[in-house]
Coordinates of N, CA and C in Angstrom, one line a residue:
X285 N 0.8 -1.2 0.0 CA 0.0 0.0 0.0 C 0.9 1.3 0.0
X286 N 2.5 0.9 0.8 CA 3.1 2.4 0.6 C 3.2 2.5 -0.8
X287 N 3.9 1.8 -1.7 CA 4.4 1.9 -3.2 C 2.8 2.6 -3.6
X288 N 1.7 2.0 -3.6 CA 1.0 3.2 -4.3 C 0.3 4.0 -3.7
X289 N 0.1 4.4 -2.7 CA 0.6 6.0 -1.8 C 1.5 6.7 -2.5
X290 N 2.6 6.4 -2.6 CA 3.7 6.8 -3.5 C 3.5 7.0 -4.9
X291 N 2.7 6.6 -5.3 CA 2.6 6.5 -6.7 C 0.8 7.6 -7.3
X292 N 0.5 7.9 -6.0 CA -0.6 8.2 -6.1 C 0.3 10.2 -5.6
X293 N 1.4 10.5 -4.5 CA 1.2 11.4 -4.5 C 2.2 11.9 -5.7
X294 N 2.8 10.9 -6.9 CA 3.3 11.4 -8.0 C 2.4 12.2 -8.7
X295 N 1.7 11.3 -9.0 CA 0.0 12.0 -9.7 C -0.1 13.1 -9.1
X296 N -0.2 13.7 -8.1 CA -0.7 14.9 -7.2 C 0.2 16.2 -8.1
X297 N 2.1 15.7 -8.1 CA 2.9 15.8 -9.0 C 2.8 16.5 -10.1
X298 N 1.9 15.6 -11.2 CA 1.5 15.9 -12.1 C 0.8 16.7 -12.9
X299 N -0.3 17.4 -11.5 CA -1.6 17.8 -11.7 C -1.0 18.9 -11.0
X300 N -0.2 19.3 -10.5 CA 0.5 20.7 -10.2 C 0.3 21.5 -10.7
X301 N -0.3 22.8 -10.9 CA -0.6 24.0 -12.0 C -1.1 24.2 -13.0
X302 N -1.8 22.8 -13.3 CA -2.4 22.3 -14.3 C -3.8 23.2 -14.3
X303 N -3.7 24.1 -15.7 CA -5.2 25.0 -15.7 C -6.2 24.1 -15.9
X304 N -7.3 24.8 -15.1 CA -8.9 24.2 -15.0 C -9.2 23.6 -16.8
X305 N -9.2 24.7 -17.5 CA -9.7 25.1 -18.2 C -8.6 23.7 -19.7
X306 N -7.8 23.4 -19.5 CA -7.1 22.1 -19.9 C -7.2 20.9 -19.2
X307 N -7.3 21.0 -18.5 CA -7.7 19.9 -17.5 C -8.5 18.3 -18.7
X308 N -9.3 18.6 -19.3 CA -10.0 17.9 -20.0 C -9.5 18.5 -21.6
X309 N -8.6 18.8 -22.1 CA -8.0 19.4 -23.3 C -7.0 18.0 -23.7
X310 N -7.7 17.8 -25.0 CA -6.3 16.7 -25.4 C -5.4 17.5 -26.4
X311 N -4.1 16.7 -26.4 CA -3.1 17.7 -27.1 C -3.1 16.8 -28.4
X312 N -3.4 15.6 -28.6 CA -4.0 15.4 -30.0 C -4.9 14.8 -29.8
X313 N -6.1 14.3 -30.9 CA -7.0 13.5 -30.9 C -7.0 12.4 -30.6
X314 N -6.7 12.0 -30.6 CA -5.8 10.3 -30.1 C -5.2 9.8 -29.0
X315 N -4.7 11.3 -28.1 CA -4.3 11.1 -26.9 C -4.9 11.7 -26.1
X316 N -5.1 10.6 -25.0 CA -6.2 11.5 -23.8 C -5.7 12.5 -23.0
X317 N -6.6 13.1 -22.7 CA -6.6 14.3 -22.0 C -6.1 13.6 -20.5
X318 N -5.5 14.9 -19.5 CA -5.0 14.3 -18.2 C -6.4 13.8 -17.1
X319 N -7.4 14.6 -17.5 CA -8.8 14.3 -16.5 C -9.5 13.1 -17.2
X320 N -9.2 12.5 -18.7 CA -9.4 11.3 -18.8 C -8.6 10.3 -18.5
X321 N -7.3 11.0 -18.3 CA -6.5 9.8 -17.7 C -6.6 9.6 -16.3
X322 N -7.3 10.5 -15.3 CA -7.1 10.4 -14.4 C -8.4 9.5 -13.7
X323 N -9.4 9.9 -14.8 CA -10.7 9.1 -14.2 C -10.3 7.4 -14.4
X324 N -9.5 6.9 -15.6 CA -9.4 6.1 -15.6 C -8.6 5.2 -14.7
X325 N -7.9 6.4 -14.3 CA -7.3 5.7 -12.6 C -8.0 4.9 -11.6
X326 N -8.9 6.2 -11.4 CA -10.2 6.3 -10.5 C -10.9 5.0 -11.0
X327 N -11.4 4.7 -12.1 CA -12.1 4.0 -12.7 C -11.7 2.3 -12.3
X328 N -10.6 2.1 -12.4 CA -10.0 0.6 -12.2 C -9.6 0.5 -10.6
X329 N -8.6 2.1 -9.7 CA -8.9 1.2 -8.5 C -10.3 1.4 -7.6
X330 N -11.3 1.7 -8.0 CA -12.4 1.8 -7.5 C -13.3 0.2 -7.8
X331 N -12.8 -0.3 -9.4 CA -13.5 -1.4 -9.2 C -12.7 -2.8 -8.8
X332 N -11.4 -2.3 -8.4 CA -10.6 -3.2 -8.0 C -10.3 -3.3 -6.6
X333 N -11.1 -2.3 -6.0 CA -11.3 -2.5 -4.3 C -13.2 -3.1 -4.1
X334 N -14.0 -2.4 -5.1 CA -14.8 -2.5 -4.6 C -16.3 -2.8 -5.6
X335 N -15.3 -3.3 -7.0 CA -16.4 -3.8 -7.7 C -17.1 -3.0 -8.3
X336 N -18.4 -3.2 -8.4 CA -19.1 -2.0 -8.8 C -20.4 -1.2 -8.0
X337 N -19.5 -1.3 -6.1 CA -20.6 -0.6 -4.9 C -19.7 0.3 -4.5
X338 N -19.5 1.0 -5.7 CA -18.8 2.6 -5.5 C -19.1 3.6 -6.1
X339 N -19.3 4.9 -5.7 CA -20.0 5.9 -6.5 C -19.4 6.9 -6.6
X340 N -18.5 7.5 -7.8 CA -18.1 8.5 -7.7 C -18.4 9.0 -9.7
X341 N -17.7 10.3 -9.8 CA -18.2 11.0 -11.0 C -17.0 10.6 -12.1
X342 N -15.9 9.8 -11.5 CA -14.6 9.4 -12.4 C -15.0 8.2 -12.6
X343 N -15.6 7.3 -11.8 CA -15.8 6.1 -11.9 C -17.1 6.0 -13.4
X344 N -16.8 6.2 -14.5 CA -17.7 6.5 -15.5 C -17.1 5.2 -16.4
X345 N -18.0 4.6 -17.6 CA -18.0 3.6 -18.6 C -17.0 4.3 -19.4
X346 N -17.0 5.3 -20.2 CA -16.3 6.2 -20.5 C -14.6 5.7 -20.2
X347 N -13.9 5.7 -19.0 CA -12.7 5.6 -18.4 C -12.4 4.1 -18.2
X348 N -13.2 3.5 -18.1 CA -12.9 2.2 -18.4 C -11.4 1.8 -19.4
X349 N -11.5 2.2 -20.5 CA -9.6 1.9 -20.9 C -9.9 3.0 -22.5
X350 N -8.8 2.3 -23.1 CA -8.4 3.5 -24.0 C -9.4 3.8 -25.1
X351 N -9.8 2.4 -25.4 CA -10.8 2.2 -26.5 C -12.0 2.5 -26.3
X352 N -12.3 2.7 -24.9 CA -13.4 3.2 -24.7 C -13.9 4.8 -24.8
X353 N -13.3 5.7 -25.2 CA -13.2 7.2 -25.2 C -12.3 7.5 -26.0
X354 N -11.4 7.0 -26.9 CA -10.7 7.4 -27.4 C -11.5 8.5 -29.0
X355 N -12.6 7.6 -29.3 CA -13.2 7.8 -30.1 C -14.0 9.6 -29.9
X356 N -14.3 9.5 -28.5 CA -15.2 10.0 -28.3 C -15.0 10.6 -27.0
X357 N -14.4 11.8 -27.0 CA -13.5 12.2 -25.8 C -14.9 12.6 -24.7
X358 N -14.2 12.5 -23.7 CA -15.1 12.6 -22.1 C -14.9 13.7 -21.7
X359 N -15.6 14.7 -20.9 CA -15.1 15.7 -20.2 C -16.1 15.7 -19.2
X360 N -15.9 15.9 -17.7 CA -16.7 16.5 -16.2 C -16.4 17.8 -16.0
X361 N -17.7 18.7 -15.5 CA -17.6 20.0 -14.9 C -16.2 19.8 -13.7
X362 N -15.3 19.4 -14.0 CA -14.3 19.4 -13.1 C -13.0 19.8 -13.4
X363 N -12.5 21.0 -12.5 CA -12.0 21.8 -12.6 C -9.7 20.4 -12.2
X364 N -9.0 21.3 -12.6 CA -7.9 20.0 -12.2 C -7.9 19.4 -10.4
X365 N -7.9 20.3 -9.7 CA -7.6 20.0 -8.1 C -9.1 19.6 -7.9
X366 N -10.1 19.5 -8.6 CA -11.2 18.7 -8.3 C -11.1 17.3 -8.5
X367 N -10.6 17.7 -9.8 CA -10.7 16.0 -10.3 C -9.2 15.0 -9.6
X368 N -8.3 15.7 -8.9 CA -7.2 15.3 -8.6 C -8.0 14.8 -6.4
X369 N -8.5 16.2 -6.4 CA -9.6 15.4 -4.8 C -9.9 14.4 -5.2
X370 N -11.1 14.3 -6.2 CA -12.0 12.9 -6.3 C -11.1 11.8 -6.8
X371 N -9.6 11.5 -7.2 CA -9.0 10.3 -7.7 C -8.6 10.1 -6.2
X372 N -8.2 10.9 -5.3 CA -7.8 11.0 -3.6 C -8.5 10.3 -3.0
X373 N -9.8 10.8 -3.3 CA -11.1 10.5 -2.5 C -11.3 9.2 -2.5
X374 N -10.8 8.7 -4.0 CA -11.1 7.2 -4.3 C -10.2 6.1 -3.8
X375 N -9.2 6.7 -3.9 CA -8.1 5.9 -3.4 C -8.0 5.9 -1.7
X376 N -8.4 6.8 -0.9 CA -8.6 6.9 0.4 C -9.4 5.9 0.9
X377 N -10.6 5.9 0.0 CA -11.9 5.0 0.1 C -11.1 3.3 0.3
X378 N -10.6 3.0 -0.5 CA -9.7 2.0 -1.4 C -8.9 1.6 -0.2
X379 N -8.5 2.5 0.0 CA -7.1 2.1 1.2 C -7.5 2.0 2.6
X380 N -8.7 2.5 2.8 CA -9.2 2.5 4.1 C -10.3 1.1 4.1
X381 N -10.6 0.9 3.2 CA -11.1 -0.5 3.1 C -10.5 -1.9 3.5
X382 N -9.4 -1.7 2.8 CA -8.3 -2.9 2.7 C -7.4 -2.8 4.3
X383 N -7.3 -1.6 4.7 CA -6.5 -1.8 6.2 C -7.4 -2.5 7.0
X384 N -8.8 -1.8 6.7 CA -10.0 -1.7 8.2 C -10.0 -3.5 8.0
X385 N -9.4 -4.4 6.6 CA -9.6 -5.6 7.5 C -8.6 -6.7 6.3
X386 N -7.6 -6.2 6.4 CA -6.3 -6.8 5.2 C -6.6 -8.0 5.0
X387 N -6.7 -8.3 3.4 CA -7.0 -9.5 3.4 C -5.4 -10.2 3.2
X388 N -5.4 -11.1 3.0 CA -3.9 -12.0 2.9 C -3.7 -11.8 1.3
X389 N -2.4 -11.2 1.3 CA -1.8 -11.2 -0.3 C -2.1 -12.3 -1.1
X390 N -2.0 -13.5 -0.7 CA -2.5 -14.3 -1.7 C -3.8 -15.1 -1.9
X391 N -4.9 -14.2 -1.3 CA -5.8 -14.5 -1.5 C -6.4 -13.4 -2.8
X392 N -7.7 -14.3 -3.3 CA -7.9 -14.0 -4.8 C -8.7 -12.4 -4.0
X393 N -8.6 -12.0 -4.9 CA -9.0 -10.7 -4.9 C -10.8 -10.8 -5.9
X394 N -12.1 -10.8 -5.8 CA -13.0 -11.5 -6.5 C -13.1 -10.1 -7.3
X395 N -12.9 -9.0 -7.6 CA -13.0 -7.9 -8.0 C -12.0 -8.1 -9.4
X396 N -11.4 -9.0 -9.2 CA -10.3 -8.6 -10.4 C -9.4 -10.2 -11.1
X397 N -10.6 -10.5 -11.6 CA -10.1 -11.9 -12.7 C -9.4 -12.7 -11.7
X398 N -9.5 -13.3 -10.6 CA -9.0 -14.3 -10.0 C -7.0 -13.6 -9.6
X399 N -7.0 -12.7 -9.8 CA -6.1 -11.8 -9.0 C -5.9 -12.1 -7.7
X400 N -4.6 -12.1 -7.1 CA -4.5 -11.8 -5.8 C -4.7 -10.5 -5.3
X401 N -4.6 -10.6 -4.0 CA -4.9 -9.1 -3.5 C -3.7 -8.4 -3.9
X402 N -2.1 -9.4 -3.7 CA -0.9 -8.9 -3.5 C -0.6 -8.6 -4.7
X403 N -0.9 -9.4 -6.1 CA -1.1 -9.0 -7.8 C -1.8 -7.8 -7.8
X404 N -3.0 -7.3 -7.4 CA -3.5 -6.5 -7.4 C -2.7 -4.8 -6.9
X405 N -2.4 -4.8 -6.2 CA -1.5 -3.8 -5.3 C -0.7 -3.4 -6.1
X406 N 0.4 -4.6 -6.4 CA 1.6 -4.5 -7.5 C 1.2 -3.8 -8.8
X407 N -0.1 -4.4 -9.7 CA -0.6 -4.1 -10.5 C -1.4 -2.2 -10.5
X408 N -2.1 -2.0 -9.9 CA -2.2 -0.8 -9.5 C -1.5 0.3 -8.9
X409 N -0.2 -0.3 -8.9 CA 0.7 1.0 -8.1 C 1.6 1.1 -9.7
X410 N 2.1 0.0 -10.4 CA 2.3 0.1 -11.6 C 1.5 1.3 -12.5
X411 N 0.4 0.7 -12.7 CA -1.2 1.4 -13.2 C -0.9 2.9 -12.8
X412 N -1.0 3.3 -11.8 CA -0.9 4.5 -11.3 C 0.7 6.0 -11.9
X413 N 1.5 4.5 -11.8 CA 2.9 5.3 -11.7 C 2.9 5.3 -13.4
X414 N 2.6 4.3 -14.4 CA 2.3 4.2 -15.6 C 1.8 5.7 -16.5
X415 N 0.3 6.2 -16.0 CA -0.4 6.7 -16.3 C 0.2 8.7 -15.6
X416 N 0.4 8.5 -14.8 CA 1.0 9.5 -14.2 C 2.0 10.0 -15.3
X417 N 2.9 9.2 -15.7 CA 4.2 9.7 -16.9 C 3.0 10.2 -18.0
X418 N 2.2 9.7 -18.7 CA 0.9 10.0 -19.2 C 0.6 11.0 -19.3
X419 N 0.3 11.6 -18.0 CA -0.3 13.0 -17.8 C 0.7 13.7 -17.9
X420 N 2.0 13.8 -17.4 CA 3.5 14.6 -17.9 C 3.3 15.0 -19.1
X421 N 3.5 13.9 -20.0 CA 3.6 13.6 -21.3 C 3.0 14.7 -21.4
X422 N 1.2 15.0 -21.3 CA 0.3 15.3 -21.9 C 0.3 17.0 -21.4
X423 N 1.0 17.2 -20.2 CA 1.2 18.4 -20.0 C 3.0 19.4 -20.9
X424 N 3.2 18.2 -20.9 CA 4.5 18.9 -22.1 C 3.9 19.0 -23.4
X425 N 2.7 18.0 -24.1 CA 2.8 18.4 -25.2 C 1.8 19.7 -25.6
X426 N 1.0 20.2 -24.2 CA 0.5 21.2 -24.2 C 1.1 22.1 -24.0
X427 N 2.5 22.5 -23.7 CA 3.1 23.2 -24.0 C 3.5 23.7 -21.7
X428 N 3.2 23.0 -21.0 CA 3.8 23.1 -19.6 C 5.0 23.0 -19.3
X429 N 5.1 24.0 -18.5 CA 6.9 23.6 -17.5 C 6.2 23.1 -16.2
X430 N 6.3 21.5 -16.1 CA 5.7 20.5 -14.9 C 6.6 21.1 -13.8
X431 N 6.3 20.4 -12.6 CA 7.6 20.4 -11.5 C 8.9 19.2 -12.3
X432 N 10.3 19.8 -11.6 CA 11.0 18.4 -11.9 C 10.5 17.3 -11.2
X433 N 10.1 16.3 -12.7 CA 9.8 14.9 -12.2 C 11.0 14.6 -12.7

């Protein structure tokens, strides 16, 4: 859980200065925007703690993966440090779950294809730290000076 704590306050990182008003701006057609990359964060560890008895406005069909939006870009009334709370929010949710009663690493995780929990962790701190370079990416090609990552 520390590795993606860690990998989640990269993301925070990322979303540094980042205007409202870009937030949901792709820098080509083809490449998502950083608020679709971020839901899609949102989107997999929300159903990978908790299935589908979670409710938030990132957790959308839409963010589900690439091919799902790529077509047909997504945007939320959400401004960047909103949409960077609600990936927080999600992940807090996520994490306060899994302490309030740890299941054993190598038990299957039923949320995620016969996964372990400990596959799962590994896998979503990856996921996180993955997508995060993503959003860099996506703020250089918009023309940003990020923090040094």
């Amino acid at each position: 859980m520390a590795s993606l704590d860690s990998a989640h306050w990269e993301l925070g990182e990322a979303f540094e200065g980042l205007p409202d008003e870009e937030t949901w701006k792709r820098p080509s057609p083809r490449l998502l925007s950083a608020g679709e990359l971020a839901a899609h964060l949102a989107y997999w560890e929300a159903k990978s703690f908790f299935g589908e008895a979670f409710e938030s406005l990132l957790v959308v069909p839409a963010a589900r993966y690439y091919t799902s939006s790529v077509e047909t870009p997504f945007a939320l009334p959400l401004g960047a440090q909103e949409v960077l709370a609600e990936v927080r929010r999600v992940h807090e949710a996520c994490k306060a779950t899994f302490l309030a009663a740890p299941p054993a690493l190598e038990a299957i995780n039923a949320h995620r294809n016969d996964w372990t929990w400990g596959e799962t962790l590994q896998y979503l701190t990856f996921h996180v730290a993955y997508h995060t370079g993503q959003v860099y990416s996506v703020r250089h090609l918009l023309g940003h000076q990020t923090v040094d990552n």
